[in-house]
XYZ file of C-alpha atoms in Angstrom:
145
model
C 18.923 -24.726 -13.890
C 19.373 -22.166 -11.143
C 21.505 -19.073 -11.482
C 24.031 -20.676 -9.119
C 24.642 -23.492 -11.619
C 24.754 -21.339 -14.743
C 28.348 -20.472 -15.626
C 28.821 -16.824 -16.372
C 31.597 -15.255 -18.352
C 32.932 -11.746 -18.085
C 32.373 -10.541 -21.643
C 33.123 -6.955 -20.746
C 36.327 -5.548 -22.080
C 38.495 -6.735 -24.894
C 39.118 -10.419 -25.561
C 42.538 -11.477 -24.267
C 45.093 -12.008 -27.021
C 45.924 -15.458 -25.662
C 42.313 -16.511 -26.147
C 42.293 -15.153 -29.696
C 45.553 -16.944 -30.508
C 44.223 -20.217 -29.087
C 41.099 -19.864 -31.236
C 43.203 -19.153 -34.321
C 45.373 -22.222 -33.739
C 42.286 -24.419 -33.281
C 40.761 -22.981 -36.462
C 44.036 -23.584 -38.321
C 44.001 -27.240 -37.276
C 40.362 -27.566 -38.315
C 41.059 -26.042 -41.716
C 44.055 -28.342 -42.203
C 41.810 -31.333 -41.473
C 39.223 -30.091 -43.994
C 41.888 -29.603 -46.668
C 43.370 -33.042 -45.987
C 39.936 -34.662 -46.026
C 38.875 -33.019 -49.273
C 42.241 -33.949 -50.827
C 41.746 -37.595 -49.820
C 38.185 -37.546 -51.171
C 39.235 -36.083 -54.516
C 42.092 -38.569 -54.888
C 39.822 -41.408 -53.832
C 37.160 -40.500 -56.368
C 39.253 -39.340 -59.329
C 42.597 -41.067 -58.822
C 43.735 -44.639 -58.663
C 43.992 -45.377 -54.946
C 44.848 -48.844 -53.701
C 41.439 -48.967 -52.040
C 38.859 -46.428 -53.222
C 36.458 -47.131 -50.354
C 39.199 -46.630 -47.763
C 40.264 -43.327 -49.364
C 36.710 -41.986 -49.426
C 36.042 -43.137 -45.854
C 39.292 -41.531 -44.670
C 38.433 -38.267 -46.399
C 34.952 -38.122 -44.929
C 36.346 -38.971 -41.495
C 38.850 -36.113 -41.639
C 36.186 -33.631 -42.710
C 33.910 -34.722 -39.855
C 36.799 -34.607 -37.359
C 37.476 -31.035 -38.486
C 34.190 -29.977 -36.897
C 35.587 -30.375 -33.366
C 38.398 -27.796 -33.601
C 36.326 -25.476 -35.788
C 33.447 -25.431 -33.298
C 35.921 -25.011 -30.444
C 37.541 -22.055 -32.221
C 34.173 -20.385 -32.718
C 33.299 -20.946 -29.072
C 36.632 -19.559 -27.907
C 36.131 -16.422 -29.971
C 32.668 -16.071 -28.451
C 34.067 -16.651 -24.935
C 31.970 -19.759 -24.358
C 33.250 -21.721 -21.379
C 32.314 -25.070 -22.973
C 34.731 -24.475 -25.849
C 37.929 -25.030 -23.894
C 37.208 -28.746 -23.417
C 36.945 -29.600 -27.136
C 39.941 -27.366 -27.874
C 42.084 -29.167 -25.276
C 40.897 -32.574 -26.507
C 41.865 -31.605 -30.054
C 45.371 -30.681 -28.930
C 45.771 -33.869 -26.907
C 44.682 -35.912 -29.945
C 47.165 -34.025 -32.136
C 50.200 -34.919 -30.015
C 50.239 -38.685 -30.793
C 49.629 -37.890 -34.462
C 52.608 -35.532 -34.418
C 54.713 -38.210 -32.721
C 53.802 -40.757 -35.418
C 54.649 -38.246 -38.149
C 58.029 -37.655 -36.501
C 58.742 -41.400 -36.583
C 58.277 -41.544 -40.361
C 61.184 -41.635 -42.790
C 59.670 -39.166 -45.194
C 58.472 -35.656 -45.809
C 56.038 -36.155 -42.939
C 58.692 -35.139 -40.395
C 58.291 -31.356 -40.982
C 54.516 -31.789 -40.700
C 55.022 -33.617 -37.395
C 57.210 -30.820 -36.080
C 54.673 -28.175 -37.112
C 51.771 -30.110 -35.593
C 53.631 -30.666 -32.333
C 54.536 -26.973 -32.055
C 50.964 -25.872 -32.756
C 49.461 -28.393 -30.310
C 51.820 -27.498 -27.461
C 51.410 -23.757 -28.075
C 47.623 -24.094 -28.117
C 47.643 -26.142 -24.897
C 49.778 -23.515 -23.163
C 47.385 -20.792 -24.314
C 44.289 -22.770 -23.283
C 45.425 -23.485 -19.711
C 46.691 -19.957 -19.134
C 44.949 -18.251 -16.169
C 44.056 -15.229 -18.308
C 42.250 -17.497 -20.783
C 40.526 -19.362 -17.966
C 39.247 -16.110 -16.444
C 38.067 -14.799 -19.816
C 36.043 -17.981 -20.324
C 34.569 -17.793 -16.824
C 35.984 -21.152 -15.794
C 36.403 -21.578 -12.061
C 38.873 -24.046 -10.656
C 38.187 -26.491 -7.841
C 37.422 -24.736 -4.586
C 36.519 -21.477 -6.325
C 32.758 -21.806 -5.980
C 30.737 -18.599 -6.182
C 28.272 -18.107 -3.348
């Protein structure tokens, strides 16, 4: 890969607060997925679920899905340009989940509100020009020569 194709980031100076906040929100979502996955696993193994296999599979799935926002958060803190994509994807995946939680007639409604607020806030932080510059992401037409 030539130096023209290698994305460079400006790691000089302090990390923008918006980038740090975006990383913290992504890490928070990842940790929530880990906690939910471990909770499902424990209940599936020790409790009396309707379907033990489904509970264990759901728990493992949540723990594996937690890797995406956790890796994105680490990349954002390290100012890696690749990390914005997984972070944005995580937020976009969270919005339909939040919508479904809001449609429930239960205690899931506050969780849906919290998830929606976190996802929208993280998206705003991730597409902010200051964050984009800190990650070294160039928009269309902004090719370095």
